[in-house]
PDB file of C-alpha atoms (C1' of nucleotides) in Angstrom:
ATOM      1  CA  MET A   1      -0.120   0.002  -0.018  1.00  0.00           C
ATOM      2  CA  THR A   2       1.923   2.875  -1.675  1.00  0.00           C
ATOM      3  CA  LYS A   3       2.976   4.132  -4.252  1.00  0.00           C
ATOM      4  CA  ILE A   4       1.507   2.744  -7.676  1.00  0.00           C
ATOM      5  CA  LYS A   5       3.632   3.060 -10.514  1.00  0.00           C
ATOM      6  CA  GLU A   6       1.378   4.318 -13.720  1.00  0.00           C
ATOM      7  CA  THR A   7       3.627   2.962 -16.181  1.00  0.00           C
ATOM      8  CA  SER A   8       3.819  -1.453 -15.119  1.00  0.00           C
ATOM      9  CA  THR A   9       1.674  -3.989 -16.896  1.00  0.00           C
ATOM     10  CA  ASN A  10      -0.243  -4.423 -13.301  1.00  0.00           C
ATOM     11  CA  PHE A  11      -1.452  -1.096 -13.262  1.00  0.00           C
ATOM     12  CA  GLU A  12      -2.645  -1.828 -16.686  1.00  0.00           C
ATOM     13  CA  ASN A  13      -4.795  -4.258 -16.364  1.00  0.00           C
ATOM     14  CA  LYS A  14      -6.014  -3.383 -13.336  1.00  0.00           C
ATOM     15  CA  LYS A  15      -6.759  -0.042 -15.158  1.00  0.00           C
ATOM     16  CA  LEU A  16      -8.636  -2.327 -17.133  1.00  0.00           C
ATOM     17  CA  LEU A  17     -10.474  -4.683 -15.829  1.00  0.00           C
ATOM     18  CA  ALA A  18     -11.814  -1.982 -13.829  1.00  0.00           C
ATOM     19  CA  GLU A  19     -13.378  -0.070 -16.490  1.00  0.00           C
ATOM     20  CA  GLU A  20     -14.699  -2.592 -18.124  1.00  0.00           C
ATOM     21  CA  CYS A  21     -15.529  -3.849 -14.949  1.00  0.00           C
ATOM     22  CA  LEU A  22     -18.134  -2.962 -12.475  1.00  0.00           C
ATOM     23  CA  GLU A  23     -18.028  -5.953  -9.436  1.00  0.00           C
ATOM     24  CA  VAL A  24     -13.848  -5.671 -10.587  1.00  0.00           C
ATOM     25  CA  TYR A  25     -13.776  -2.097  -9.574  1.00  0.00           C
ATOM     26  CA  ALA A  26     -15.748  -2.645  -6.760  1.00  0.00           C
ATOM     27  CA  SER A  27     -13.875  -5.491  -5.227  1.00  0.00           C
ATOM     28  CA  GLY A  28     -10.735  -3.617  -5.943  1.00  0.00           C
ATOM     29  CA  ILE A  29     -11.950  -1.507  -3.312  1.00  0.00           C
ATOM     30  CA  ILE A  30     -13.282  -3.192  -1.091  1.00  0.00           C
ATOM     31  CA  GLY A  31     -10.479  -5.789  -1.279  1.00  0.00           C
ATOM     32  CA  GLY A  32      -7.381  -4.622   0.731  1.00  0.00           C
ATOM     33  CA  GLN A  33      -6.947  -7.052   3.718  1.00  0.00           C
ATOM     34  CA  TRP A  34      -7.908  -5.059   6.655  1.00  0.00           C
ATOM     35  CA  THR A  35     -10.988  -3.387   4.922  1.00  0.00           C
ATOM     36  CA  LEU A  36     -13.368  -5.510   5.192  1.00  0.00           C
ATOM     37  CA  ALA A  37     -12.457  -6.195   8.426  1.00  0.00           C
ATOM     38  CA  ILE A  38     -12.473  -2.434   9.566  1.00  0.00           C
ATOM     39  CA  CYS A  39     -15.792  -1.778   7.785  1.00  0.00           C
ATOM     40  CA  CYS A  40     -17.524  -4.536   9.809  1.00  0.00           C
ATOM     41  CA  TYR A  41     -16.522  -2.453  13.244  1.00  0.00           C
ATOM     42  CA  LEU A  42     -17.970   0.990  11.346  1.00  0.00           C
ATOM     43  CA  ILE A  43     -20.952  -0.473  10.014  1.00  0.00           C
ATOM     44  CA  ASN A  44     -22.476  -0.289  13.838  1.00  0.00           C
ATOM     45  CA  GLY A  45     -21.258   3.088  14.589  1.00  0.00           C
ATOM     46  CA  LYS A  46     -18.504   5.472  14.307  1.00  0.00           C
ATOM     47  CA  LEU A  47     -14.925   4.676  15.817  1.00  0.00           C
ATOM     48  CA  ARG A  48     -11.386   6.285  16.505  1.00  0.00           C
ATOM     49  CA  PHE A  49      -8.138   4.709  15.756  1.00  0.00           C
ATOM     50  CA  GLY A  50      -7.099   3.620  18.797  1.00  0.00           C
ATOM     51  CA  GLU A  51     -10.728   2.228  19.901  1.00  0.00           C
ATOM     52  CA  LEU A  52     -10.184   0.878  16.167  1.00  0.00           C
ATOM     53  CA  LYS A  53      -6.795  -0.645  17.134  1.00  0.00           C
ATOM     54  CA  LYS A  54      -8.318  -2.568  19.426  1.00  0.00           C
ATOM     55  CA  CYS A  55     -10.180  -4.099  17.709  1.00  0.00           C
ATOM     56  CA  LEU A  56      -7.881  -5.647  15.626  1.00  0.00           C
ATOM     57  CA  PRO A  57      -5.678  -6.557  17.853  1.00  0.00           C
ATOM     58  CA  ALA A  58      -2.485  -7.340  14.645  1.00  0.00           C
ATOM     59  CA  ILE A  59      -2.549  -5.065  12.847  1.00  0.00           C
ATOM     60  CA  THR A  60      -0.272  -1.994  12.521  1.00  0.00           C
ATOM     61  CA  GLU A  61      -0.456   1.422  12.953  1.00  0.00           C
ATOM     62  CA  ARG A  62       0.885   1.905   9.737  1.00  0.00           C
ATOM     63  CA  MET A  63      -2.061  -0.171   7.914  1.00  0.00           C
ATOM     64  CA  LEU A  64      -4.617   1.241   9.967  1.00  0.00           C
ATOM     65  CA  THR A  65      -3.663   4.321   8.564  1.00  0.00           C
ATOM     66  CA  LEU A  66      -3.106   3.266   5.328  1.00  0.00           C
ATOM     67  CA  GLN A  67      -6.288   1.569   4.864  1.00  0.00           C
ATOM     68  CA  LEU A  68      -7.949   4.172   6.286  1.00  0.00           C
ATOM     69  CA  ARG A  69      -6.553   6.874   4.340  1.00  0.00           C
ATOM     70  CA  LYS A  70      -7.829   4.413   0.922  1.00  0.00           C
ATOM     71  CA  LEU A  71     -11.107   4.915   2.533  1.00  0.00           C
ATOM     72  CA  GLU A  72     -11.580   7.718   2.886  1.00  0.00           C
ATOM     73  CA  GLU A  73     -10.277   8.822  -0.580  1.00  0.00           C
ATOM     74  CA  ASN A  74     -12.422   6.448  -1.808  1.00  0.00           C
ATOM     75  CA  LYS A  75     -14.971   8.598   0.384  1.00  0.00           C
ATOM     76  CA  ILE A  76     -16.306   5.586   2.506  1.00  0.00           C
ATOM     77  CA  VAL A  77     -15.263   6.838   5.453  1.00  0.00           C
ATOM     78  CA  THR A  78     -14.820  10.505   6.835  1.00  0.00           C
ATOM     79  CA  ARG A  79     -12.341  10.992   8.956  1.00  0.00           C
ATOM     80  CA  THR A  80     -13.277  13.990  12.072  1.00  0.00           C
ATOM     81  CA  VAL A  81      -9.941  15.492  13.270  1.00  0.00           C
ATOM     82  CA  PHE A  82     -10.897  17.206  17.333  1.00  0.00           C
ATOM     83  CA  ALA A  83      -8.453  20.371  18.064  1.00  0.00           C
ATOM     84  CA  GLU A  84      -7.931  18.274  21.800  1.00  0.00           C
ATOM     85  CA  VAL A  85      -4.220  17.335  23.450  1.00  0.00           C
ATOM     86  CA  PRO A  86      -4.107  14.044  23.714  1.00  0.00           C
ATOM     87  CA  PRO A  87      -5.228  14.106  19.619  1.00  0.00           C
ATOM     88  CA  ARG A  88      -8.931  12.560  19.172  1.00  0.00           C
ATOM     89  CA  VAL A  89      -9.463  11.784  15.159  1.00  0.00           C
ATOM     90  CA  GLU A  90     -13.478   9.525  14.397  1.00  0.00           C
ATOM     91  CA  TYR A  91     -14.191   7.613  11.976  1.00  0.00           C
ATOM     92  CA  GLU A  92     -17.351   7.533  10.180  1.00  0.00           C
ATOM     93  CA  LEU A  93     -18.893   5.190   7.617  1.00  0.00           C
ATOM     94  CA  THR A  94     -20.471   7.734   4.560  1.00  0.00           C
ATOM     95  CA  PRO A  95     -23.940   6.811   2.582  1.00  0.00           C
ATOM     96  CA  VAL A  96     -21.653   4.349  -0.052  1.00  0.00           C
ATOM     97  CA  GLY A  97     -20.153   3.541   3.053  1.00  0.00           C
ATOM     98  CA  TYR A  98     -23.366   2.329   4.754  1.00  0.00           C
ATOM     99  CA  GLN A  99     -23.942   0.816   1.900  1.00  0.00           C
ATOM    100  CA  LEU A 100     -21.721  -1.947   1.867  1.00  0.00           C
ATOM    101  CA  SER A 101     -24.224  -3.508   4.596  1.00  0.00           C
ATOM    102  CA  THR A 102     -25.213  -5.695   1.967  1.00  0.00           C
ATOM    103  CA  ILE A 103     -22.077  -6.805   0.237  1.00  0.00           C
ATOM    104  CA  ILE A 104     -21.127  -7.582   3.621  1.00  0.00           C
ATOM    105  CA  LYS A 105     -24.147  -9.637   4.909  1.00  0.00           C
ATOM    106  CA  ASN A 106     -23.670 -11.480   1.397  1.00  0.00           C
ATOM    107  CA  LEU A 107     -19.917 -12.311   1.785  1.00  0.00           C
ATOM    108  CA  GLU A 108     -20.927 -13.610   5.357  1.00  0.00           C
ATOM    109  CA  ASP A 109     -23.324 -15.764   3.502  1.00  0.00           C
ATOM    110  CA  TRP A 110     -21.498 -17.453   1.129  1.00  0.00           C
ATOM    111  CA  GLY A 111     -18.429 -17.640   3.193  1.00  0.00           C
ATOM    112  CA  ARG A 112     -20.678 -19.665   5.810  1.00  0.00           C
ATOM    113  CA  LYS A 113     -21.875 -22.148   3.577  1.00  0.00           C
ATOM    114  CA  HIS A 114     -18.475 -21.983   1.416  1.00  0.00           C
ATOM    115  CA  LYS A 115     -16.542 -23.060   5.009  1.00  0.00           C
ATOM    116  CA  GLN A 116     -19.058 -25.672   5.806  1.00  0.00           C
ATOM    117  CA  LEU A 117     -18.365 -27.589   2.020  1.00  0.00           C
ATOM    118  CA  MET A 118     -14.736 -26.594   2.429  1.00  0.00           C
ATOM    119  CA  LYS A 119     -14.746 -28.951   5.711  1.00  0.00           C
ATOM    120  CA  SER A 120     -16.855 -32.227   3.602  1.00  0.00           C
TER     121      SER A 120
ATOM    122  CA  MET B   1       0.273 -16.323  -6.320  1.00  0.00           C
ATOM    123  CA  THR B   2       3.287 -18.342  -5.832  1.00  0.00           C
ATOM    124  CA  LYS B   3       3.099 -20.352  -2.621  1.00  0.00           C
ATOM    125  CA  ILE B   4       2.581 -18.698   0.561  1.00  0.00           C
ATOM    126  CA  LYS B   5       4.962 -19.192   3.469  1.00  0.00           C
ATOM    127  CA  GLU B   6       3.103 -19.908   6.366  1.00  0.00           C
ATOM    128  CA  THR B   7       5.842 -18.800   9.100  1.00  0.00           C
ATOM    129  CA  SER B   8       4.920 -15.211   7.910  1.00  0.00           C
ATOM    130  CA  THR B   9       3.332 -12.526   9.818  1.00  0.00           C
ATOM    131  CA  ASN B  10       1.176 -11.838   6.977  1.00  0.00           C
ATOM    132  CA  PHE B  11       0.531 -15.215   6.633  1.00  0.00           C
ATOM    133  CA  GLU B  12      -1.012 -15.357  10.225  1.00  0.00           C
ATOM    134  CA  ASN B  13      -2.931 -11.658  10.427  1.00  0.00           C
ATOM    135  CA  LYS B  14      -4.940 -13.212   7.214  1.00  0.00           C
ATOM    136  CA  LYS B  15      -6.057 -17.135   8.722  1.00  0.00           C
ATOM    137  CA  LEU B  16      -6.960 -15.187  11.727  1.00  0.00           C
ATOM    138  CA  LEU B  17      -8.849 -12.634   9.950  1.00  0.00           C
ATOM    139  CA  ALA B  18     -10.586 -15.487   8.495  1.00  0.00           C
ATOM    140  CA  GLU B  19     -11.943 -17.046  11.282  1.00  0.00           C
ATOM    141  CA  GLU B  20     -13.274 -14.210  13.053  1.00  0.00           C
ATOM    142  CA  CYS B  21     -15.123 -12.917  10.320  1.00  0.00           C
ATOM    143  CA  LEU B  22     -17.012 -14.332   7.096  1.00  0.00           C
ATOM    144  CA  GLU B  23     -16.767 -11.572   5.109  1.00  0.00           C
ATOM    145  CA  VAL B  24     -13.064 -10.982   5.267  1.00  0.00           C
ATOM    146  CA  TYR B  25     -12.366 -15.269   4.471  1.00  0.00           C
ATOM    147  CA  ALA B  26     -15.264 -14.877   1.563  1.00  0.00           C
ATOM    148  CA  SER B  27     -13.281 -12.017  -0.056  1.00  0.00           C
ATOM    149  CA  GLY B  28      -9.959 -13.241   0.404  1.00  0.00           C
ATOM    150  CA  ILE B  29     -10.996 -16.144  -1.681  1.00  0.00           C
ATOM    151  CA  ILE B  30     -12.540 -14.283  -4.410  1.00  0.00           C
ATOM    152  CA  GLY B  31     -10.314 -11.328  -3.849  1.00  0.00           C
ATOM    153  CA  GLY B  32      -7.631 -12.084  -6.715  1.00  0.00           C
ATOM    154  CA  GLN B  33      -6.830  -9.838  -9.624  1.00  0.00           C
ATOM    155  CA  TRP B  34      -8.827 -12.106 -12.181  1.00  0.00           C
ATOM    156  CA  THR B  35     -11.189 -14.420 -10.246  1.00  0.00           C
ATOM    157  CA  LEU B  36     -14.149 -12.289 -10.515  1.00  0.00           C
ATOM    158  CA  ALA B  37     -13.652 -11.400 -13.708  1.00  0.00           C
ATOM    159  CA  ILE B  38     -13.230 -14.722 -14.776  1.00  0.00           C
ATOM    160  CA  CYS B  39     -16.807 -16.173 -12.939  1.00  0.00           C
ATOM    161  CA  CYS B  40     -18.044 -13.571 -14.443  1.00  0.00           C
ATOM    162  CA  TYR B  41     -17.837 -15.081 -17.865  1.00  0.00           C
ATOM    163  CA  LEU B  42     -18.033 -18.820 -16.453  1.00  0.00           C
ATOM    164  CA  ILE B  43     -21.862 -18.083 -15.300  1.00  0.00           C
ATOM    165  CA  ASN B  44     -22.565 -17.905 -18.715  1.00  0.00           C
ATOM    166  CA  GLY B  45     -21.492 -21.170 -19.331  1.00  0.00           C
ATOM    167  CA  LYS B  46     -18.559 -23.061 -19.264  1.00  0.00           C
ATOM    168  CA  LEU B  47     -15.731 -22.488 -21.503  1.00  0.00           C
ATOM    169  CA  ARG B  48     -12.108 -23.838 -22.534  1.00  0.00           C
ATOM    170  CA  PHE B  49      -8.832 -22.559 -21.535  1.00  0.00           C
ATOM    171  CA  GLY B  50      -8.528 -20.968 -24.529  1.00  0.00           C
ATOM    172  CA  GLU B  51     -11.785 -19.120 -24.934  1.00  0.00           C
ATOM    173  CA  LEU B  52     -11.500 -17.521 -21.852  1.00  0.00           C
ATOM    174  CA  LYS B  53      -7.994 -16.161 -22.916  1.00  0.00           C
ATOM    175  CA  LYS B  54     -10.032 -14.535 -25.556  1.00  0.00           C
ATOM    176  CA  CYS B  55     -12.094 -12.845 -22.859  1.00  0.00           C
ATOM    177  CA  LEU B  56      -9.201 -11.203 -20.932  1.00  0.00           C
ATOM    178  CA  PRO B  57      -7.068 -11.186 -23.605  1.00  0.00           C
ATOM    179  CA  ALA B  58      -4.532  -9.251 -21.055  1.00  0.00           C
ATOM    180  CA  ILE B  59      -4.131 -11.924 -18.701  1.00  0.00           C
ATOM    181  CA  THR B  60      -0.835 -14.121 -19.307  1.00  0.00           C
ATOM    182  CA  GLU B  61      -1.705 -18.066 -19.766  1.00  0.00           C
ATOM    183  CA  ARG B  62       0.608 -18.220 -16.353  1.00  0.00           C
ATOM    184  CA  MET B  63      -2.175 -16.091 -14.237  1.00  0.00           C
ATOM    185  CA  LEU B  64      -4.908 -17.374 -15.866  1.00  0.00           C
ATOM    186  CA  THR B  65      -3.738 -20.938 -15.286  1.00  0.00           C
ATOM    187  CA  LEU B  66      -2.844 -20.073 -11.191  1.00  0.00           C
ATOM    188  CA  GLN B  67      -5.808 -17.896 -11.111  1.00  0.00           C
ATOM    189  CA  LEU B  68      -8.655 -21.431 -12.593  1.00  0.00           C
ATOM    190  CA  ARG B  69      -6.211 -23.911 -10.102  1.00  0.00           C
ATOM    191  CA  LYS B  70      -7.139 -21.818  -7.115  1.00  0.00           C
ATOM    192  CA  LEU B  71     -10.512 -21.270  -7.642  1.00  0.00           C
ATOM    193  CA  GLU B  72     -10.833 -25.083  -8.323  1.00  0.00           C
ATOM    194  CA  GLU B  73      -8.983 -25.773  -5.399  1.00  0.00           C
ATOM    195  CA  ASN B  74     -11.699 -23.870  -3.339  1.00  0.00           C
ATOM    196  CA  LYS B  75     -14.504 -25.967  -5.157  1.00  0.00           C
ATOM    197  CA  ILE B  76     -15.371 -23.262  -6.963  1.00  0.00           C
ATOM    198  CA  VAL B  77     -14.628 -24.197 -10.815  1.00  0.00           C
ATOM    199  CA  THR B  78     -14.641 -27.968 -11.927  1.00  0.00           C
ATOM    200  CA  ARG B  79     -12.140 -28.870 -14.312  1.00  0.00           C
ATOM    201  CA  THR B  80     -12.344 -31.178 -16.725  1.00  0.00           C
ATOM    202  CA  VAL B  81      -9.993 -32.741 -19.384  1.00  0.00           C
ATOM    203  CA  PHE B  82     -10.785 -34.068 -22.607  1.00  0.00           C
ATOM    204  CA  ALA B  83      -8.271 -36.930 -23.600  1.00  0.00           C
ATOM    205  CA  GLU B  84      -7.537 -35.836 -27.645  1.00  0.00           C
ATOM    206  CA  VAL B  85      -5.497 -33.882 -29.315  1.00  0.00           C
ATOM    207  CA  PRO B  86      -4.628 -31.321 -29.018  1.00  0.00           C
ATOM    208  CA  PRO B  87      -5.962 -31.271 -25.244  1.00  0.00           C
ATOM    209  CA  ARG B  88      -9.785 -30.145 -24.952  1.00  0.00           C
ATOM    210  CA  VAL B  89     -10.286 -28.645 -21.252  1.00  0.00           C
ATOM    211  CA  GLU B  90     -12.928 -26.974 -20.071  1.00  0.00           C
ATOM    212  CA  TYR B  91     -14.118 -24.876 -16.551  1.00  0.00           C
ATOM    213  CA  GLU B  92     -17.223 -25.026 -15.427  1.00  0.00           C
ATOM    214  CA  LEU B  93     -18.600 -23.515 -12.109  1.00  0.00           C
ATOM    215  CA  THR B  94     -19.723 -25.178  -9.609  1.00  0.00           C
ATOM    216  CA  PRO B  95     -23.090 -25.056  -7.229  1.00  0.00           C
ATOM    217  CA  VAL B  96     -21.148 -22.947  -4.966  1.00  0.00           C
ATOM    218  CA  GLY B  97     -19.218 -20.868  -7.850  1.00  0.00           C
ATOM    219  CA  TYR B  98     -22.905 -20.423  -9.155  1.00  0.00           C
ATOM    220  CA  GLN B  99     -24.011 -18.697  -5.957  1.00  0.00           C
ATOM    221  CA  LEU B 100     -21.298 -15.505  -6.242  1.00  0.00           C
ATOM    222  CA  SER B 101     -23.932 -14.251  -9.037  1.00  0.00           C
ATOM    223  CA  THR B 102     -25.928 -13.023  -6.206  1.00  0.00           C
ATOM    224  CA  ILE B 103     -22.638 -11.004  -4.644  1.00  0.00           C
ATOM    225  CA  ILE B 104     -21.420 -10.127  -8.547  1.00  0.00           C
ATOM    226  CA  LYS B 105     -24.646  -8.004  -8.828  1.00  0.00           C
ATOM    227  CA  ASN B 106     -23.969  -6.647  -5.682  1.00  0.00           C
ATOM    228  CA  LEU B 107     -20.777  -5.656  -6.177  1.00  0.00           C
ATOM    229  CA  GLU B 108     -21.637  -4.927  -9.497  1.00  0.00           C
ATOM    230  CA  ASP B 109     -24.841  -2.395  -8.495  1.00  0.00           C
ATOM    231  CA  TRP B 110     -22.095  -0.476  -5.507  1.00  0.00           C
ATOM    232  CA  GLY B 111     -19.860  -0.042  -7.679  1.00  0.00           C
ATOM    233  CA  ARG B 112     -22.035   1.750 -10.397  1.00  0.00           C
ATOM    234  CA  LYS B 113     -23.412   4.248  -7.490  1.00  0.00           C
ATOM    235  CA  HIS B 114     -19.285   3.959  -5.921  1.00  0.00           C
ATOM    236  CA  LYS B 115     -18.005   5.033  -9.896  1.00  0.00           C
ATOM    237  CA  GLN B 116     -21.293   7.766 -10.520  1.00  0.00           C
ATOM    238  CA  LEU B 117     -20.026   9.165  -6.561  1.00  0.00           C
ATOM    239  CA  MET B 118     -16.162  10.066  -7.895  1.00  0.00           C
ATOM    240  CA  LYS B 119     -17.336  11.197 -10.022  1.00  0.00           C
ATOM    241  CA  SER B 120     -18.937  14.156  -8.907  1.00  0.00           C
TER     242      SER B 120
ATOM    243  C1'  DT C   1      10.672  18.051  34.452  1.00  0.00           C
ATOM    244  C1'  DA C   2       9.752  13.422  33.090  1.00  0.00           C
ATOM    245  C1'  DG C   3       6.223  10.287  31.427  1.00  0.00           C
ATOM    246  C1'  DG C   4       2.188   9.694  29.461  1.00  0.00           C
ATOM    247  C1'  DA C   5      -1.789  10.133  26.165  1.00  0.00           C
ATOM    248  C1'  DT C   6      -2.999   9.898  20.836  1.00  0.00           C
ATOM    249  C1'  DA C   7      -2.741   9.852  16.227  1.00  0.00           C
ATOM    250  C1'  DC C   8      -0.151   9.516  13.686  1.00  0.00           C
ATOM    251  C1'  DT C   9       5.026   9.473  10.163  1.00  0.00           C
ATOM    252  C1'  DA C  10       9.470   7.766   8.147  1.00  0.00           C
ATOM    253  C1'  DT C  11      12.713   4.063   6.365  1.00  0.00           C
ATOM    254  C1'  DC C  12      13.793  -0.913   5.710  1.00  0.00           C
ATOM    255  C1'  DA C  13      13.435  -5.480   5.309  1.00  0.00           C
ATOM    256  C1'  DA C  14      10.201  -8.944   3.512  1.00  0.00           C
ATOM    257  C1'  DA C  15       6.836 -11.128   1.302  1.00  0.00           C
ATOM    258  C1'  DA C  16       3.267 -12.260  -1.866  1.00  0.00           C
ATOM    259  C1'  DA C  17       1.228 -11.148  -6.283  1.00  0.00           C
ATOM    260  C1'  DG C  18       1.762 -10.568 -11.191  1.00  0.00           C
ATOM    261  C1'  DG C  19       4.175 -10.344 -15.447  1.00  0.00           C
ATOM    262  C1'  DG C  20       7.404 -12.528 -20.027  1.00  0.00           C
ATOM    263  C1'  DA C  21       9.413 -15.430 -22.156  1.00  0.00           C
ATOM    264  C1'  DA C  22      10.326 -19.761 -23.647  1.00  0.00           C
ATOM    265  C1'  DG C  23       9.881 -24.843 -23.293  1.00  0.00           C
ATOM    266  C1'  DT C  24       6.855 -29.226 -22.999  1.00  0.00           C
ATOM    267  C1'  DA C  25       3.671 -33.565 -24.519  1.00  0.00           C
ATOM    268  C1'  DA C  26       0.838 -35.543 -28.164  1.00  0.00           C
ATOM    269  C1'  DT C  27      -1.001 -36.143 -32.283  1.00  0.00           C
ATOM    270  C1'  DG C  28      -3.251 -34.977 -36.666  1.00  0.00           C
ATOM    271  C1'  DA C  29      -2.199 -32.831 -41.168  1.00  0.00           C
ATOM    272  C1'  DC C  30       0.722 -31.314 -44.566  1.00  0.00           C
TER     273       DC C  30
ATOM    274  C1'  DG D   1       9.779 -35.431 -41.141  1.00  0.00           C
ATOM    275  C1'  DT D   2       8.330 -30.942 -40.572  1.00  0.00           C
ATOM    276  C1'  DC D   3       4.499 -27.893 -38.316  1.00  0.00           C
ATOM    277  C1'  DA D   4       0.475 -26.972 -36.256  1.00  0.00           C
ATOM    278  C1'  DT D   5      -2.817 -26.750 -32.133  1.00  0.00           C
ATOM    279  C1'  DT D   6      -4.129 -26.923 -27.301  1.00  0.00           C
ATOM    280  C1'  DA D   7      -2.986 -26.526 -22.509  1.00  0.00           C
ATOM    281  C1'  DC D   8      -0.460 -26.025 -20.073  1.00  0.00           C
ATOM    282  C1'  DT D   9       5.355 -25.815 -17.398  1.00  0.00           C
ATOM    283  C1'  DT D  10       9.404 -23.159 -15.792  1.00  0.00           C
ATOM    284  C1'  DC D  11      12.571 -19.346 -14.445  1.00  0.00           C
ATOM    285  C1'  DC D  12      13.216 -15.435 -13.058  1.00  0.00           C
ATOM    286  C1'  DC D  13      12.745 -10.906 -12.734  1.00  0.00           C
ATOM    287  C1'  DT D  14       9.495  -6.451 -11.148  1.00  0.00           C
ATOM    288  C1'  DT D  15       5.912  -4.760  -8.443  1.00  0.00           C
ATOM    289  C1'  DT D  16       3.184  -4.519  -5.312  1.00  0.00           C
ATOM    290  C1'  DT D  17       1.944  -5.075  -0.470  1.00  0.00           C
ATOM    291  C1'  DT D  18       2.526  -5.823   4.903  1.00  0.00           C
ATOM    292  C1'  DG D  19       5.065  -5.915   8.480  1.00  0.00           C
ATOM    293  C1'  DA D  20       8.583  -4.461  12.137  1.00  0.00           C
ATOM    294  C1'  DT D  21      10.630  -0.878  14.696  1.00  0.00           C
ATOM    295  C1'  DA D  22      11.380   3.441  15.527  1.00  0.00           C
ATOM    296  C1'  DG D  23      10.532   8.529  15.732  1.00  0.00           C
ATOM    297  C1'  DT D  24       6.988  12.962  15.980  1.00  0.00           C
ATOM    298  C1'  DA D  25       4.403  17.216  18.091  1.00  0.00           C
ATOM    299  C1'  DT D  26       0.827  18.741  22.033  1.00  0.00           C
ATOM    300  C1'  DC D  27      -0.031  19.014  26.532  1.00  0.00           C
ATOM    301  C1'  DC D  28      -1.458  17.500  31.019  1.00  0.00           C
ATOM    302  C1'  DT D  29      -0.111  15.158  35.348  1.00  0.00           C
ATOM    303  C1'  DA D  30       2.428  14.030  39.177  1.00  0.00           C
TER     304       DA D  30
END
DNA sequence: TAGGATACTATCAAAAAGGGAAGTAATGAC
DNA sequence: GTCATTACTTCCCTTTTTGATAGTATCCTA
């Protein structure tokens, strides 16, 4: 999750696919390793940076920051900074962010079925 | 898409997340760069290796093979080899594979909305 | 005046994903 | 006997993502 190289074949491929295939586009946006997990927690209401970190004990601060920035860029969360010391920053889903709940639910259902199937 | 290192922190994190979060589990399975695109084409019926390749002009044979193998491992597609020369191999979605259609549709709808939003 | 709280940022390294090009096996057509 | 066809496999390299660790700023408290 750093800068992307706009000359790589990989970049081109991603762009092309996302252009002609809305589901690929969507999965590119919510497909980061922690993205969905973060959204899951935010769906129950806004959370501070530190609270999210507690929800995801294994995430590093760097990763959490990167993912939140990406979500913010993609207008899926809003970031509100309170001018206090120590600082307080709250993250909340936007309307499009909340609209992910259907997808999340479907993924959950499908995931359950699939997991069951793989066990047998 | 090569071997994964079962000792890496990354591997551990993925495992943990997938265990406690079915939507993360699901997105890990269908989240490859070409996975959803492949499923999209297969949803209309079985296709041969070469036909898939034509559907995705930019994919390399290597990648297509890897993705299909992963899909097969995850019981999302079946692979049927016909003992002919030149060889013929057909790929078809399994029932769970077909059940992805809901998710694909959701992603498509959400993607459309999101894309619209980002333009404004 | 040293330490704590919070939300980061910076730097370096490792792992994972993806790409390019060439090679393989079997057989029928020419 | 050479070529074409098909579905791969191999090897090596680049790009992208993720992890580990160590800072930074500000003010309040003890």
